[in-house]
CSV table of C-alpha atoms and ligand atoms in Angstrom, one decimal:
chain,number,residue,atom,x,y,z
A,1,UNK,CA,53.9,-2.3,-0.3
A,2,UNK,CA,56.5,0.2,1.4
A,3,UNK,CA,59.1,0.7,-1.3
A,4,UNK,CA,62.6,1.4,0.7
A,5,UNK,CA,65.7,2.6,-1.3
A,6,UNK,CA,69.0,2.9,1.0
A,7,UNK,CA,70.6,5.6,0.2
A,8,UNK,CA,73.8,7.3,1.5
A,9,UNK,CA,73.2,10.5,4.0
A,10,UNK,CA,76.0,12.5,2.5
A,11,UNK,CA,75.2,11.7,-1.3
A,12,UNK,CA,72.4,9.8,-2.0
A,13,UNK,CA,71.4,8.1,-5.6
A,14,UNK,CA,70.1,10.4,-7.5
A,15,UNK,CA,67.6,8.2,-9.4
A,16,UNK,CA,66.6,7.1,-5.6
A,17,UNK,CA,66.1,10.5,-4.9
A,18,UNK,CA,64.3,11.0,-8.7
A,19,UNK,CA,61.7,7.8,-8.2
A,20,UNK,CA,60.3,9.0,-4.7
A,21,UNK,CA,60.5,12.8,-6.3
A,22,UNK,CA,57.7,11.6,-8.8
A,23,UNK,CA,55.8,9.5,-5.9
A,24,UNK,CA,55.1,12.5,-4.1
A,25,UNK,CA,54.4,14.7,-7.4
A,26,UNK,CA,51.1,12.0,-7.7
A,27,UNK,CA,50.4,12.6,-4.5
A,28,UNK,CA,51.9,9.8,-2.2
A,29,UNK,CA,53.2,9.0,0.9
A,30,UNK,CA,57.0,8.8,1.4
A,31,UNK,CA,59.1,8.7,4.6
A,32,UNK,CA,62.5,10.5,4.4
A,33,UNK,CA,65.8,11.3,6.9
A,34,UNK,CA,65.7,14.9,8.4
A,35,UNK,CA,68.4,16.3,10.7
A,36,UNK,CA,65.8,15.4,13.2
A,37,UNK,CA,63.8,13.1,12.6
A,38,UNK,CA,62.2,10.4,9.7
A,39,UNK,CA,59.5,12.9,8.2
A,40,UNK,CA,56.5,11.2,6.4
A,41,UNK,CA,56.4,13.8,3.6
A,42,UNK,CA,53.8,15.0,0.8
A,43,UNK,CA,53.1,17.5,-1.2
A,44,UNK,CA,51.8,20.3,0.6
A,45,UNK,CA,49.7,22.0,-2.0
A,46,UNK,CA,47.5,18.8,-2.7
A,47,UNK,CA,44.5,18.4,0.0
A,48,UNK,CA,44.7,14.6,-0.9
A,49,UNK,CA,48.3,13.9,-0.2
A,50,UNK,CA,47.6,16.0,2.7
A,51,UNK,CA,44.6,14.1,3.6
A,52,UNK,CA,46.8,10.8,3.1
A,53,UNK,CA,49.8,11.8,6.1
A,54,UNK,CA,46.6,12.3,8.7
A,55,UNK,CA,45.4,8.6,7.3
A,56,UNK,CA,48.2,6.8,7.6
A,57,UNK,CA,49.5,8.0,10.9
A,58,UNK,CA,46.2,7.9,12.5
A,59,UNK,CA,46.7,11.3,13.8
A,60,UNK,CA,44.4,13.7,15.3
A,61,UNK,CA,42.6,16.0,12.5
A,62,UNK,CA,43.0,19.0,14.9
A,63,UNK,CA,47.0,18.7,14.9
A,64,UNK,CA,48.5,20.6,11.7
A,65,UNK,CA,51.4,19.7,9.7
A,66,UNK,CA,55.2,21.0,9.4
A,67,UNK,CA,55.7,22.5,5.9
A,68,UNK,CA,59.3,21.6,4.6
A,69,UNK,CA,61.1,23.9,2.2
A,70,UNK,CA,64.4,23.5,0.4
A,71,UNK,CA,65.5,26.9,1.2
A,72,UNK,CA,64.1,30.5,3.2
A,73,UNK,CA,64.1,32.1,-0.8
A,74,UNK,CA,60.9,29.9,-1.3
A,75,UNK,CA,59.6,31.7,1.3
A,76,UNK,CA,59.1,35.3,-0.4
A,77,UNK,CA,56.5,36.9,2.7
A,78,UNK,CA,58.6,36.2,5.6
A,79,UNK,CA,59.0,38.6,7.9
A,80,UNK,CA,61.6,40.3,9.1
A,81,UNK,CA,61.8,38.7,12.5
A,82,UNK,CA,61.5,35.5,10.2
A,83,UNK,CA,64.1,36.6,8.0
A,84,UNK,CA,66.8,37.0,10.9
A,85,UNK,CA,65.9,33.4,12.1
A,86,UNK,CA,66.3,31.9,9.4
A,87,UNK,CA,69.4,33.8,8.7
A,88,UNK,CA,71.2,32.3,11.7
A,89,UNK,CA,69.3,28.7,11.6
A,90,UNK,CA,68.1,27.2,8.3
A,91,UNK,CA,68.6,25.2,7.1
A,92,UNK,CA,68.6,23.7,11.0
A,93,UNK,CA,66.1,22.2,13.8
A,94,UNK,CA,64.0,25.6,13.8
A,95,UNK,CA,60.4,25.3,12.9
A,96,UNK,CA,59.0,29.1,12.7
A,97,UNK,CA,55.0,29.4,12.6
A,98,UNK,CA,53.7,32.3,10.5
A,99,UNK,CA,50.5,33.7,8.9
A,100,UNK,CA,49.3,31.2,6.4
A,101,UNK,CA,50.9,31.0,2.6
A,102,UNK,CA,48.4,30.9,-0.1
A,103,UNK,CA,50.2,28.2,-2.4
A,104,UNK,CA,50.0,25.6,0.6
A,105,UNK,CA,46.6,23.4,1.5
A,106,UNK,CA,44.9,24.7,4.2
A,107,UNK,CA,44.3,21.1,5.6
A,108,UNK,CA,48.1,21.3,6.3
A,109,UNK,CA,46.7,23.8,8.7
A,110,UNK,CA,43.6,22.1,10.5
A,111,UNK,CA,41.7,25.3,10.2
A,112,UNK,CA,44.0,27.8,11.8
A,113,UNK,CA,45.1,30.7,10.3
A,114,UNK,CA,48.8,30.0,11.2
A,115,UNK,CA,51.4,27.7,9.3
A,116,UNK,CA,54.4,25.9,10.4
A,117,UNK,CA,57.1,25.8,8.0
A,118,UNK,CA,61.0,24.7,8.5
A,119,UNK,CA,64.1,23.9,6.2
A,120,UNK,CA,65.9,20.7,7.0
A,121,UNK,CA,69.5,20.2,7.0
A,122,UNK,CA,70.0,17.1,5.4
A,123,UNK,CA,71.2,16.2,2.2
A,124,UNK,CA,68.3,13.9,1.1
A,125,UNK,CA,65.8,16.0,2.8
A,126,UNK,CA,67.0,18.8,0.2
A,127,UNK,CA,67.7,16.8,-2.9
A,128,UNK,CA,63.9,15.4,-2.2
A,129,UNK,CA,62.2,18.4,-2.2
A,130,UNK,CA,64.3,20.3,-4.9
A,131,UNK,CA,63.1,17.3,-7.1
A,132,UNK,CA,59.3,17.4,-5.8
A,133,UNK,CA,59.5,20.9,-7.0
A,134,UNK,CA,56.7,21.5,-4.1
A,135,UNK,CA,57.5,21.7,-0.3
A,136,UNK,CA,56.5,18.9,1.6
A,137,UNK,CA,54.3,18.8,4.3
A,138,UNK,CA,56.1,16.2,6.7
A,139,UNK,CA,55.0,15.6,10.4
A,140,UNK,CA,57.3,12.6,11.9
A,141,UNK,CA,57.0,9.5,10.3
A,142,UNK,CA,55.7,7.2,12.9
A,143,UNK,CA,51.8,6.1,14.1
A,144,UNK,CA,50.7,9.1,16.2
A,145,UNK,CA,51.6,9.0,19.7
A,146,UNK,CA,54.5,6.9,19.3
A,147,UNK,CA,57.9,8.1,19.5
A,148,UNK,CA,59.3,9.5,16.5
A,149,UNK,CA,61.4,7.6,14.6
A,150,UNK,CA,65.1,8.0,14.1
A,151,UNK,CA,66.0,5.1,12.3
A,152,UNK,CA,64.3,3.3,8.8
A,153,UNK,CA,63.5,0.5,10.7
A,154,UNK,CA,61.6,2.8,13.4
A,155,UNK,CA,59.5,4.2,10.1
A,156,UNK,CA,58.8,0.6,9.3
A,157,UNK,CA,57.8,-0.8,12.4
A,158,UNK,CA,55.2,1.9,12.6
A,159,UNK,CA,53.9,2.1,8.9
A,160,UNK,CA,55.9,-0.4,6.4
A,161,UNK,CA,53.1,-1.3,4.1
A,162,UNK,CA,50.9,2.3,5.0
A,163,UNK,CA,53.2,4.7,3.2
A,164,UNK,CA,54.3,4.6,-0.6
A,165,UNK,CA,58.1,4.5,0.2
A,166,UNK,CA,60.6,5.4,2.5
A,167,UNK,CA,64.6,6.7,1.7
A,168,UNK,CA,66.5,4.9,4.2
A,169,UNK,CA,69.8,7.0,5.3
A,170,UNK,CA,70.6,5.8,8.5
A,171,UNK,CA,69.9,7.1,12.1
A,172,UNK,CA,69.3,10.9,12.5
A,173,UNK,CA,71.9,13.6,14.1
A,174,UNK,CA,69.7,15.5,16.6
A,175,UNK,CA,67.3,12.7,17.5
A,176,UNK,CA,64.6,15.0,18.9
A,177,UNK,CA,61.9,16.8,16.8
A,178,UNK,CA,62.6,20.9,15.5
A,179,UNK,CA,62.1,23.9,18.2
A,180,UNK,CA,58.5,25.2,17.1
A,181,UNK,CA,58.4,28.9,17.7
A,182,UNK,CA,55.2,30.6,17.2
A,183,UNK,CA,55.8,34.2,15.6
A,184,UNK,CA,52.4,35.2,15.5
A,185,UNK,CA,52.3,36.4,18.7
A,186,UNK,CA,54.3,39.2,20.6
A,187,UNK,CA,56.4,38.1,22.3
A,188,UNK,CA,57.3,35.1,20.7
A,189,UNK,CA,56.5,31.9,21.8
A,190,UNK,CA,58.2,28.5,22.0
A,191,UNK,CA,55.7,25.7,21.8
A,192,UNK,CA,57.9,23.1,21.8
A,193,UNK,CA,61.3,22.9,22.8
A,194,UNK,CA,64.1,21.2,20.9
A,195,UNK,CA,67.5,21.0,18.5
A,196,UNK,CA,67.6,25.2,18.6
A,197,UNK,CA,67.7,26.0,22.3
A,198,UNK,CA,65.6,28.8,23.7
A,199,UNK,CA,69.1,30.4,24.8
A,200,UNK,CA,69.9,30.0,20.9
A,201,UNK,CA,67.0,32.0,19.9
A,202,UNK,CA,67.6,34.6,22.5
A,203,UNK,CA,70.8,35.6,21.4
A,204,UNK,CA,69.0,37.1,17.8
A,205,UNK,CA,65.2,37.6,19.9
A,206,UNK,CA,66.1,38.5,23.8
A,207,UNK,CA,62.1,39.0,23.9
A,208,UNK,CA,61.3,35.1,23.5
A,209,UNK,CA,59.4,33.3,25.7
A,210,UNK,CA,57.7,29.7,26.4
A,211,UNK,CA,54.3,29.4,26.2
A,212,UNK,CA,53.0,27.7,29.2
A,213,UNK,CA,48.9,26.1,28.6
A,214,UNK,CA,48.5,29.8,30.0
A,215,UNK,CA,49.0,31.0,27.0
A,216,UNK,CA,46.7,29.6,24.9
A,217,UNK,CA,46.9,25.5,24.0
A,218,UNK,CA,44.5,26.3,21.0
A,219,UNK,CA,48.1,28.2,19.5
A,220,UNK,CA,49.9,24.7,19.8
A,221,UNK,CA,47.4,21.8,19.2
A,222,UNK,CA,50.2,19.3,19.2
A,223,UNK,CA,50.2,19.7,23.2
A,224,UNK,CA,46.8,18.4,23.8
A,225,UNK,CA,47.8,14.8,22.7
A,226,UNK,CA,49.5,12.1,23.9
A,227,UNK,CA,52.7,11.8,22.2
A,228,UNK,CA,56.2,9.9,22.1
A,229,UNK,CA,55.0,7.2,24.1
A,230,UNK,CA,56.1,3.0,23.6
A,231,UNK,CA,53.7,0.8,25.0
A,232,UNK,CA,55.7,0.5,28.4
A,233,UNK,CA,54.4,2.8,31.5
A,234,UNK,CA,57.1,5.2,31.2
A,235,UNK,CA,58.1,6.5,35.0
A,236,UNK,CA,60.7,9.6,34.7
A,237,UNK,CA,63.2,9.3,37.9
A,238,UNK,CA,64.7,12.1,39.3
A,239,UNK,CA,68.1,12.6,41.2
A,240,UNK,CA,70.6,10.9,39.4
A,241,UNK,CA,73.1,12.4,42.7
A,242,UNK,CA,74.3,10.1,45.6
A,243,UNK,CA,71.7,8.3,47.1
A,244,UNK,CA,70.4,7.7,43.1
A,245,UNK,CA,71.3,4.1,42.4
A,246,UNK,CA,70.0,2.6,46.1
A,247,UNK,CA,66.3,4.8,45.0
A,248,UNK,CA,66.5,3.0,42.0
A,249,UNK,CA,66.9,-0.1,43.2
A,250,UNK,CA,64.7,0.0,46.0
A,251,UNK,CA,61.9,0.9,43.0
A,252,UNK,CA,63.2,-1.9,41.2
A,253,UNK,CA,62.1,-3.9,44.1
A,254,UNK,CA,58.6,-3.0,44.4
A,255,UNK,CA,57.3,-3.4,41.5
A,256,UNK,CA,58.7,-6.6,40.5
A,257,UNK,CA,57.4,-7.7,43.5
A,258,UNK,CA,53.8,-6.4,41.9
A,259,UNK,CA,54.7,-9.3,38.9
A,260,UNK,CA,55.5,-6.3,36.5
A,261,UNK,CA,58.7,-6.4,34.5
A,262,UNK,CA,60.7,-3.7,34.6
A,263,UNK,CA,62.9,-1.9,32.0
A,264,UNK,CA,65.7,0.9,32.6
A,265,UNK,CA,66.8,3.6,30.0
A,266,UNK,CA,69.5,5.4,32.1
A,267,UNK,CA,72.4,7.6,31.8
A,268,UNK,CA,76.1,5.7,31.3
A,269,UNK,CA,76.3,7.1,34.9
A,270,UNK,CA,73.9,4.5,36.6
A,271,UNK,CA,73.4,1.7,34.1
A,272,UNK,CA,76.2,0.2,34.7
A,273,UNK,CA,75.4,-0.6,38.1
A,274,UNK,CA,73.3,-3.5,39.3
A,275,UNK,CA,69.5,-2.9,40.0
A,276,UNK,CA,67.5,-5.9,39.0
A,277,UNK,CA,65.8,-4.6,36.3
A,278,UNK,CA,65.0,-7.1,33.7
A,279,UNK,CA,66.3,-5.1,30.7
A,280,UNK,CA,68.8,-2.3,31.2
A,281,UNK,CA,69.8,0.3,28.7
A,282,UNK,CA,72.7,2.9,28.5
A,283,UNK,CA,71.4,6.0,27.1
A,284,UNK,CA,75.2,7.7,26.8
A,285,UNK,CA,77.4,9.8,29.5
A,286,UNK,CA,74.7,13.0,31.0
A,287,UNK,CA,77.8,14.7,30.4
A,288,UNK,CA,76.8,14.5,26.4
A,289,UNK,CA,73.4,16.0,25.7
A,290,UNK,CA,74.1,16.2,22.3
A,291,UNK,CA,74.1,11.8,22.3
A,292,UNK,CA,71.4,11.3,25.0
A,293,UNK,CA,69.0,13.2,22.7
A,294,UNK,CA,70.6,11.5,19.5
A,295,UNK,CA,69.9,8.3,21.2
A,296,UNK,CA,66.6,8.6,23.4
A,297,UNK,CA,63.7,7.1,21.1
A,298,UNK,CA,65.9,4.2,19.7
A,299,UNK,CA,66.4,3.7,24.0
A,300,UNK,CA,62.6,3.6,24.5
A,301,UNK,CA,61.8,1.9,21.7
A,302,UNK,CA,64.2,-0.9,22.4
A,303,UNK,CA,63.6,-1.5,26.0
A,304,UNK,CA,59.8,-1.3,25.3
A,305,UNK,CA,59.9,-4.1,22.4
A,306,UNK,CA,62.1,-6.0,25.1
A,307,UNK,CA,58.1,-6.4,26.4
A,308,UNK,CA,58.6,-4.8,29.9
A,309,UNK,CA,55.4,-3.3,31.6
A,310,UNK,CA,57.1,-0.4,33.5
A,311,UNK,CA,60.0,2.2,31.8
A,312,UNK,CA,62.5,3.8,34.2
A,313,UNK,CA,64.0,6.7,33.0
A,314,UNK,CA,66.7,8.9,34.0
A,315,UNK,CA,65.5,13.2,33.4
A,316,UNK,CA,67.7,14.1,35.6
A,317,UNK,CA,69.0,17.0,32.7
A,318,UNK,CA,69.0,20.7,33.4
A,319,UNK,CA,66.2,22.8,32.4
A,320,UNK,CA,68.4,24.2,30.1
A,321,UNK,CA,70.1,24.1,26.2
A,322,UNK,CA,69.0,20.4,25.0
A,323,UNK,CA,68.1,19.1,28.4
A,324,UNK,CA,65.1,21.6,28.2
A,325,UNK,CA,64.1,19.4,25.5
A,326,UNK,CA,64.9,16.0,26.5
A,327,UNK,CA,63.3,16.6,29.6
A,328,UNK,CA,59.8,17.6,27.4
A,329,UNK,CA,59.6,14.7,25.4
A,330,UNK,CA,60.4,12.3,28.9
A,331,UNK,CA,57.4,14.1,30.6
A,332,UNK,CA,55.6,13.8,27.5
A,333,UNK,CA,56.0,10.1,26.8
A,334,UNK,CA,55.2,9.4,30.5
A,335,UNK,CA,51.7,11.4,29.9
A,336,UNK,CA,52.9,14.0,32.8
A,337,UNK,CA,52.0,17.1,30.6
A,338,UNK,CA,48.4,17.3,30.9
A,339,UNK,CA,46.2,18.8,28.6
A,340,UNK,CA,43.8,21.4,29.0
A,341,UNK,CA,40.7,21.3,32.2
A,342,UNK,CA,37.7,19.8,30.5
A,343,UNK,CA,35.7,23.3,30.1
A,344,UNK,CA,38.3,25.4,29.5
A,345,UNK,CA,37.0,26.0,25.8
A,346,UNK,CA,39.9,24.7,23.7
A,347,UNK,CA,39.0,21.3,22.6
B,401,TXA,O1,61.8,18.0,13.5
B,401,TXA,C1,60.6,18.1,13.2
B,401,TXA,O2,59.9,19.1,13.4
B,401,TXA,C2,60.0,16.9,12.5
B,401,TXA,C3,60.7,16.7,11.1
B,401,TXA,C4,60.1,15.6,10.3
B,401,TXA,O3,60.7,18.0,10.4
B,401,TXA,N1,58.6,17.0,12.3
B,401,TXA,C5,57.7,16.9,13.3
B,401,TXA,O4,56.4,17.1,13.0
B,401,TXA,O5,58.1,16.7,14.5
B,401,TXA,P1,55.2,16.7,13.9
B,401,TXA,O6,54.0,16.8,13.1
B,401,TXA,O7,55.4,15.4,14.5
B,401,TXA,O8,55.1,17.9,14.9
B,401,TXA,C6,54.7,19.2,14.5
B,401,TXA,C7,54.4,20.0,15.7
B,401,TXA,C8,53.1,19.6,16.4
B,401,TXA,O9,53.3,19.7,17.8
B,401,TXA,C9,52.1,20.5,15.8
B,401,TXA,O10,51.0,20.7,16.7
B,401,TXA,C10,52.9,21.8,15.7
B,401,TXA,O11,54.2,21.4,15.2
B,401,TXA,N2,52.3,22.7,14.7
B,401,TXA,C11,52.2,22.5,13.3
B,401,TXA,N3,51.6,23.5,12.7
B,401,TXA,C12,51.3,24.4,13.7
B,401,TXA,C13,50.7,25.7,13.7
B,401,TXA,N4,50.2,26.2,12.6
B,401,TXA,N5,50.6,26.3,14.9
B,401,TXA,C14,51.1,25.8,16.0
B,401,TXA,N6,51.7,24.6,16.1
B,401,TXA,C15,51.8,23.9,14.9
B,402,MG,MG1,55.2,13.9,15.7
């Protein structure tokens, strides 16, 4: 039994907050809001509750965990470099991986000798692990490989009756998972894009970079796997300029014609035009990044449980600020970032 309490974002119930506190201290399971994303949090210094989040999600044993503080002063061996991050983002959508921290279970760390480690801005994300008294190691809360969830009801259509309990708040502000950047290498390295923008983090480190597979999958495990997928064939579509709509609906065409049914998550710009598809979704003006990304798993998720075969989806964002990462996750969820050559040693 999943034990939801509905709390309010801005000031949730304290006893809530004070009955899933003394869940986690035995060493369960429970799903909580983060700025970014439902987290399905434990405490990070127990291998069991550790061991539990892989269980429960069915995730990879090779992909390690976020570790969620209440504030950068529980931190006392960051770095510098650290230091200034988290000076200008936490608590925020910045996940900063460092040499490992002694207090934490290594399984958090599926053998490396790194750990992530972030501090969420969001009030029940805080009062949660102020009342743990132990940061929580928290990786989305949905069953791996799906798309993170956003919503209570996402975290309960992936694991209601899996996890312990769940503190419902309502739908998420940034909507896409934390920037992870890897500060264990020189230059520093952004292994996944996200809520802080790589032109964020360049304005306090001008030296940052992206790592590419080139540099080194084994320094971002998370990359090797399939991940915030629906069910639905996901097909990104380019060229949301003139010419857009009639390449839509030509596409449209063809594959209902192959018996498939066909879903559409697209920009305010083209939904509102008529293609055919079976199930059309709005995913907010591309003029508002901010509420494309805010809105883009709740999008998939709903045209997929409309039971369509094939997902069209509008990337058409810049390579740049949040479309860097709105374009990731759309070329993730369509299985379009590959993993590594067979051979290449990185398993
Ligand atoms: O916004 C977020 O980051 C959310 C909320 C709940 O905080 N969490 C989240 O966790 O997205 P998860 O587990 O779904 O994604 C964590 C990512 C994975 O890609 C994982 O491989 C990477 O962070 N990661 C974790 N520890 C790492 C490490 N030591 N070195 C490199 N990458 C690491
Ligand atoms: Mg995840």
């Amino acid at each position: 039994m999943t034990r939801v309490w509905y709390v309010k974002p801005e000031h949730p119930d304290p006893a809530a907050l004070a009955e899933a506190a003394s869940i986690l201290r035995r060493g369960g399971l429970v799903a909580f809001p983060t700025e970014t994303v439902y987290g399905l949090g434990a405490d990070a210094t127990s291998p069991r509750a550790v061991h539990g989040i892989f269980q429960a999600k069915g995730r990879p044993p090779d992909n390690p965990l976020i570790v969620h503080f209440a504030a950068a002063g529980d931190l006392p061996s960051l770095s510098a470099t650290a230091r200034r991050l988290a000076a200008s983002f936490w608590p925020g959508p910045l996940t900063l991986v460092i040499p490992r921290v002694p207090a934490i279970a290594p399984e958090v760390s599926c053998g490396l000798d790194t750990l992530a480690v972030r501090v969420p801005d969001h009030p029940v994300a805080q009062g949660l692990i102020r009342r743990a008294g132990v940061p929580l190691a928290a990786p989305s809360a949905n069953r791996s490989g799906r798309p993170s969830p956003t919503t209570g009801d996402h975290v309960l259509a992936d694991l209601d009756g899996r996890i312990d309990g769940l503190l419902d708040a309502g739908p998420t502000r940034v909507g896409l998972e934390s920037t992870v950047l890897d500060l264990t290498v020189d230059p520093p390295a952004v292994l996944r894009p996200g809520g802080i923008s790589l032109e964020d983090l360049r304005r306090i480190l001008p030296e940052t970079c992206v790592a590419g597979l080139a540099a080194g999958p084994a320094r971002s495990p998370g990359i090797r796997h399939r991940h915030y997928a629906p069910r639905a064939r996901v097909v990104p579509v380019e060229g949301a300029g003139s010419g857009a709509h009639a390449a839509l609906k030509a596409m449209v065409i063809r594959l209902r014609a192959e018996g498939l049914r066909v879903g559409a998550l697209l920009t305010a710009e083209l939904a509102g035009a008529d293609l055919g598809a079976d199930v059309v979704r709005s995913m907010g003006s591309r003029a508002d990044l901010a509420a494309v990304a805010a809105g883009l798993y709740a999008g998939l998720r709903a045209v997929d449980e409309a039971g369509v075969d094939v997902i069209l989806v509008d990337c058409d964002f810049p390579s740049v600020g949040l479309g860097r990462a709105i374009r990731d996750r759309l070329a993730r969820a369509a299985d379009l970032i590959p993993g590594p050559p067979p051979g290449s040693g990185v398993q």
